[in-house]
Short mmCIF file of C-alpha atoms in Angstrom, two decimals:
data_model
loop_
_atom_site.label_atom_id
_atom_site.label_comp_id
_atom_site.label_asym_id
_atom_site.label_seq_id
_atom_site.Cartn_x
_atom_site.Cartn_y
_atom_site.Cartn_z
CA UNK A 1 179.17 147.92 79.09
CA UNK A 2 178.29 149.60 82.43
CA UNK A 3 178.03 152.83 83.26
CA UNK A 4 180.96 154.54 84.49
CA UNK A 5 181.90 156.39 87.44
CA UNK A 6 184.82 158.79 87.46
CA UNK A 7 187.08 158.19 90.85
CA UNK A 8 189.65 160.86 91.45
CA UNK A 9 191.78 160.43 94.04
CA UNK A 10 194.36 162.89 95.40
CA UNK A 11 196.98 160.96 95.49
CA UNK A 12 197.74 158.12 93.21
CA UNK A 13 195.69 155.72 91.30
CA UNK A 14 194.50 152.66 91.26
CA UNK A 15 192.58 152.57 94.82
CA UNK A 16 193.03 149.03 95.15
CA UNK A 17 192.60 149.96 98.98
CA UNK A 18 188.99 151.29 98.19
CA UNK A 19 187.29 150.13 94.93
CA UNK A 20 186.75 147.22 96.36
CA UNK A 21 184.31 147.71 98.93
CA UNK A 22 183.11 150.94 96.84
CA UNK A 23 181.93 148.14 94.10
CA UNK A 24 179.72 146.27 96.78
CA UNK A 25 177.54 149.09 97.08
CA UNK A 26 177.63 150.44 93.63
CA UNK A 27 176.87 146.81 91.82
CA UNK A 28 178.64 145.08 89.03
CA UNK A 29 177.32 146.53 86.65
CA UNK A 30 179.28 150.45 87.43
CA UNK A 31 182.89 150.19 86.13
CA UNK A 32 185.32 152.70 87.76
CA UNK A 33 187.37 155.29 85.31
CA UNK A 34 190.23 156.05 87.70
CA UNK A 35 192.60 158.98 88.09
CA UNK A 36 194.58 160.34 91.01
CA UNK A 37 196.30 164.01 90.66
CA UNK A 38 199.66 162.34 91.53
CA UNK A 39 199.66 160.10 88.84
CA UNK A 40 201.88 161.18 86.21
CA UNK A 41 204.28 163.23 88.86
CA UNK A 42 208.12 161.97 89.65
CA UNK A 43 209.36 161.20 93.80
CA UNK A 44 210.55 165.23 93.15
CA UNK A 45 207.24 166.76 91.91
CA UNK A 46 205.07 165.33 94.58
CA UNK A 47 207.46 165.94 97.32
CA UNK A 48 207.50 169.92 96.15
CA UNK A 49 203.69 169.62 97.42
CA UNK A 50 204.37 169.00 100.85
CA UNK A 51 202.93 171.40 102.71
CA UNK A 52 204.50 174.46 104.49
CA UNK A 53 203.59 175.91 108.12
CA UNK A 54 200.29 176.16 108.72
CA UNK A 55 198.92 175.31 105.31
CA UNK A 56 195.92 173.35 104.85
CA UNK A 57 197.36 169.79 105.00
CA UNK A 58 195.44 166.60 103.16
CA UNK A 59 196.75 162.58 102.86
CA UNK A 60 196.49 160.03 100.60
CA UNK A 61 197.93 156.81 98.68
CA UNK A 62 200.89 156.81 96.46
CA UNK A 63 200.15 153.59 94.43
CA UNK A 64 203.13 151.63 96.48
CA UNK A 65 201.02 151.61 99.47
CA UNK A 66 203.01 154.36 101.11
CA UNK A 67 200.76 157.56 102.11
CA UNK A 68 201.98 161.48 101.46
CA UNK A 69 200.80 164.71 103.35
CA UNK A 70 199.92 167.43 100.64
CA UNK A 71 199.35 170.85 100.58
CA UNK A 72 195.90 172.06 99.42
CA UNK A 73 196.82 174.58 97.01
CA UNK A 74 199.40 173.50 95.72
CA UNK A 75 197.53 170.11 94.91
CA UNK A 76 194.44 171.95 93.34
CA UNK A 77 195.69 172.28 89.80
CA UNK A 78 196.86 168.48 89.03
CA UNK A 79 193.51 167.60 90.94
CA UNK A 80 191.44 169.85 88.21
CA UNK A 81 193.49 168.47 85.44
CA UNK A 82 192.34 164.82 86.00
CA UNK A 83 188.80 165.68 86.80
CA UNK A 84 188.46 167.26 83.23
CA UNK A 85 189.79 164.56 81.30
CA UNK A 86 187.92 161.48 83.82
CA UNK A 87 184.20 163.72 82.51
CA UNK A 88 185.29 162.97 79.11
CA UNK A 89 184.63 159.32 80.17
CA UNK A 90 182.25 159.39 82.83
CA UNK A 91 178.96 160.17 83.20
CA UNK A 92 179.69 161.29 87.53
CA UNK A 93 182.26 161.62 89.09
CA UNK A 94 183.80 161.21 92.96
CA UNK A 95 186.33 163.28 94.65
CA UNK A 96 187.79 160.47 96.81
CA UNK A 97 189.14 162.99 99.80
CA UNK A 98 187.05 164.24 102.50
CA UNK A 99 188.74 167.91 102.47
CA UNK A 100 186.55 170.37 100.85
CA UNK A 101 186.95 171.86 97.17
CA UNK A 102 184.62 174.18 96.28
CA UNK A 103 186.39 175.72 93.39
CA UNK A 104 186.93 172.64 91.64
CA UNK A 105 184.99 173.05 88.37
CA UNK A 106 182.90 170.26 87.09
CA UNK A 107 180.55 169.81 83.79
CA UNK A 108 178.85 166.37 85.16
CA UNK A 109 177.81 165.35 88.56
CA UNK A 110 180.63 165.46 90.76
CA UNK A 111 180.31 164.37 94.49
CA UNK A 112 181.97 165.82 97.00
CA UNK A 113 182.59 163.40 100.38
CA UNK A 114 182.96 166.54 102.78
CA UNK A 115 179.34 167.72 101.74
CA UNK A 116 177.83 164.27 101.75
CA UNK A 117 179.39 163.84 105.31
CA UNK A 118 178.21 167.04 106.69
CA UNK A 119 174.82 167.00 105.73
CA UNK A 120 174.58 163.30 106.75
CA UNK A 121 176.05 164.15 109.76
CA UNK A 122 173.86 167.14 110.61
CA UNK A 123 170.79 165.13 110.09
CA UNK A 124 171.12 162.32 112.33
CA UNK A 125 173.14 164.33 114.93
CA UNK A 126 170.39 165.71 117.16
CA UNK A 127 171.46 167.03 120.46
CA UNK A 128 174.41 165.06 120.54
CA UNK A 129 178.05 165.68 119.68
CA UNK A 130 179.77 164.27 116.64
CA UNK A 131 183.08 162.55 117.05
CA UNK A 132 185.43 162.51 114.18
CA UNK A 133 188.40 159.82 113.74
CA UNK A 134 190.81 162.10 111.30
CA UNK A 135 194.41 160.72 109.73
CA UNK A 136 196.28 163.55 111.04
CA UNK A 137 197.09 165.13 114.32
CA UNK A 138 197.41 169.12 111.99
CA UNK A 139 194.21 168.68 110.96
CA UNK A 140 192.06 168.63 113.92
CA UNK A 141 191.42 172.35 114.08
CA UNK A 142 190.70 172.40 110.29
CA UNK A 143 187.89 169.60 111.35
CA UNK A 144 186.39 171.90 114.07
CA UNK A 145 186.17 174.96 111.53
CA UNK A 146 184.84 172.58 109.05
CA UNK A 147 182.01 171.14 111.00
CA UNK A 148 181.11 174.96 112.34
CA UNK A 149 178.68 175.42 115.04
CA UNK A 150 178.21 171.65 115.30
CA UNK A 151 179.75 170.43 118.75
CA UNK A 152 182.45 167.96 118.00
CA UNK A 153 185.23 166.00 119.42
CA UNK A 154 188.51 165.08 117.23
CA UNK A 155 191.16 161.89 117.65
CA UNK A 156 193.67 161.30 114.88
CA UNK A 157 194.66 158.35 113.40
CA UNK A 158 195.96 157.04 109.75
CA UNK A 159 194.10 154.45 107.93
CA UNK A 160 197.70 154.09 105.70
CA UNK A 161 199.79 152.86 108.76
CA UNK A 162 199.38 149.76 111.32
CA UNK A 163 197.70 152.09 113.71
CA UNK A 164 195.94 151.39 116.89
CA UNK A 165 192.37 152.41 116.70
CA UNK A 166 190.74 151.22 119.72
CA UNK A 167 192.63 154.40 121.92
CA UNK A 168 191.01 157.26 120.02
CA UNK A 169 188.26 155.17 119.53
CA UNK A 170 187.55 155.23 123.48
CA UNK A 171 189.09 158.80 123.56
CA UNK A 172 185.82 160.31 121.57
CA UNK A 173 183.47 158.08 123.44
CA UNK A 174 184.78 159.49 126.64
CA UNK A 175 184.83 162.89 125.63
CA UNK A 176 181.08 162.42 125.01
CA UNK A 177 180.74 161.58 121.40
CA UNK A 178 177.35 160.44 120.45
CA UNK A 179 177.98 159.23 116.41
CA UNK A 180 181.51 159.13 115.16
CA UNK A 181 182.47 159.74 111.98
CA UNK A 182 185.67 158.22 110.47
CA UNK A 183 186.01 161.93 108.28
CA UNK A 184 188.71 160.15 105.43
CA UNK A 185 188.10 157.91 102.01
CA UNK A 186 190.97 156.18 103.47
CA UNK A 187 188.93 154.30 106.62
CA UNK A 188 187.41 150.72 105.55
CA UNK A 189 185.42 148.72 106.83
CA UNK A 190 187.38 147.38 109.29
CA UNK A 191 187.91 150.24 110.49
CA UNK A 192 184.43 150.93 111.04
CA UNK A 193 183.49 147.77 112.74
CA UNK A 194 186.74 148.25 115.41
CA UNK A 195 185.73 151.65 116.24
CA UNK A 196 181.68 150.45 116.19
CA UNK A 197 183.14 146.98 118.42
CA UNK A 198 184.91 149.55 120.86
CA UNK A 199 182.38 152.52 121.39
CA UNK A 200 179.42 150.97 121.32
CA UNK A 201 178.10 153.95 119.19
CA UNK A 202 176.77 154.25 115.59
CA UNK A 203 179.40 154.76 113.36
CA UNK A 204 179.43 156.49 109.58
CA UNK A 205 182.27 155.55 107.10
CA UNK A 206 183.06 157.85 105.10
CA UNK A 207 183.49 155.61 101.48
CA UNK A 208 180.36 153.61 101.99
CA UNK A 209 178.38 156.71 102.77
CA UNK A 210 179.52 157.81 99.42
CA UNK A 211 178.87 154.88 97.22
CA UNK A 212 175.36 154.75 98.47
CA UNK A 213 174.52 158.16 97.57
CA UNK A 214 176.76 157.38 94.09
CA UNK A 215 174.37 154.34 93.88
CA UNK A 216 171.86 156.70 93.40
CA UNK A 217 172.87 158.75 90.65
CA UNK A 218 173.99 155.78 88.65
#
C-alpha cells in the first residue's frame, strides 16, 4: 500500500478532471483519499452557498461536470469537516482551491495552493509583472489584494466551460505580463501549453506546481 495523500476539493469529489495529471508527478506509488466539502449536500444546500453582493466568491466542480460559484464563508465549515476526517487517513493533505484559508485547522501537513503560488511566484518574478489567468470576472480585484505590492495584470476565464483562452491569453501579454500564472486547481495542462503556445512567456500551472512540492513531502 502507498502512502496517501488527502485531496480536498471545494466542490465535489472525485477530481477525475485533476488526479490524473496530479498522479504523473506524484508517482504510482501515492494513492489519493478524496473529499470535496460539497459532497454529501442536496441541489438545495449547495445552492444556499451562492454567494451574496460583494462576498468573497470561489468555483469549483460538482461531480456532473457542471461548475458552482460559492461563497467563502459560508463554504468554510463543510470544507473543515472533510479535512478532519481525510487526516484520519492521510498522512498530508491538499486544499485543491487557490483562494486562501488561513483559519482552516489542520493536525498533518496540509498544503495550501495560494501560498505555494505566491511564494513561487515572488521568487522567479524579478522586475517583471505577473499575469494571472483567473475563472471569474468578480474575482479580479480579490487577485490584486491577494498578490499585494506585487505588480500584476488579471484576465478571467473558466477552466469548467468551452472557453476561449488565446484572448486573455494575448490580453496579459499586451498589458506587459512577464510570467503568467493560471491562479485555479481547475487549469490543466492544456491549458498551460495554449496560453505558453500564445504568449510566448513562461507559464506556472497551478496543480502541477502543487504536486511537485506534494512530491516532496511524500
Amino acid at each position: 500500500m502507498g502512502e496517501k495523500i488527502g485531496l480536498i476539493t471545494i466542490g465535489q469529489s472525485p477530481r477525475i478532471d485533476l488526479t490524473p495529471e496530479m498522479q504523473v508527478l506524484l508517482g504510482p506509488a501515492i494513492c489519493f483519499v478524496e473529499a470535496g466539502a460539497l459532497d454529501n449536500l442536496s441541489e438545495v444546500e449547495i445552492a444556499k452557498l451562492a454567494p451574496e453582493k460583494d462576498e468573497i466568491t470561489y468555483i469549483s466542480r460538482l461531480r456532473n461536470g457542471q461548475s458552482v460559484k460559492l461563497s467563502k464563508s459560508k463554504l468554510l465549515p463543510y470544507l473543515q469537516q472533510k479535512i478532519s476526517k481525510v487526516e484520519e487517513e492521510a498522512s498530508s493533505s491538499i486544499v485543491v482551491c487557490t483562494g486562501s484559508f488561513p483559519t482552516l485547522a489542520h493536525s498533518k501537513p496540509l498544503l495550501f495552493p495560494d501560498q505555494i503560488l505566491k511564494h513561487v511566484g515572488k521568487s522567479v518574478l524579478g522586475n517583471g509583472t505577473l499575469g494571472l489567468l483567473v475563472p471569474l470576472e468578480e474575482q479580479k480585484k480579490q487577485m490584486v489584494d491577494k498578490w499585494g505590492n506585487i505588480p500584476v495584470v488579471v484576465e478571467s476565464v473558466s477552466p469548467y466551460e468551452e472557453s476561449d483562452f488565446e484572448g486573455p491569453a494575448r490580453k496579459l501579454k499586451d498589458k506587459g505580463a512577464t510570467i503568467i500564472i493560471l491562479d485555479c486547481m481547475g487549469y490543466n495542462e492544456a491549458h498551460k501549453q495554449m496560453v505558453k503556445f500564445v504568449t510566448g512567456l513562461p507559464t506556472i500551472l497551478s496543480r502541477s506546481i502543487v504536486a511537485r512540492v506534494a512530491a516532496e513531502l511524500a
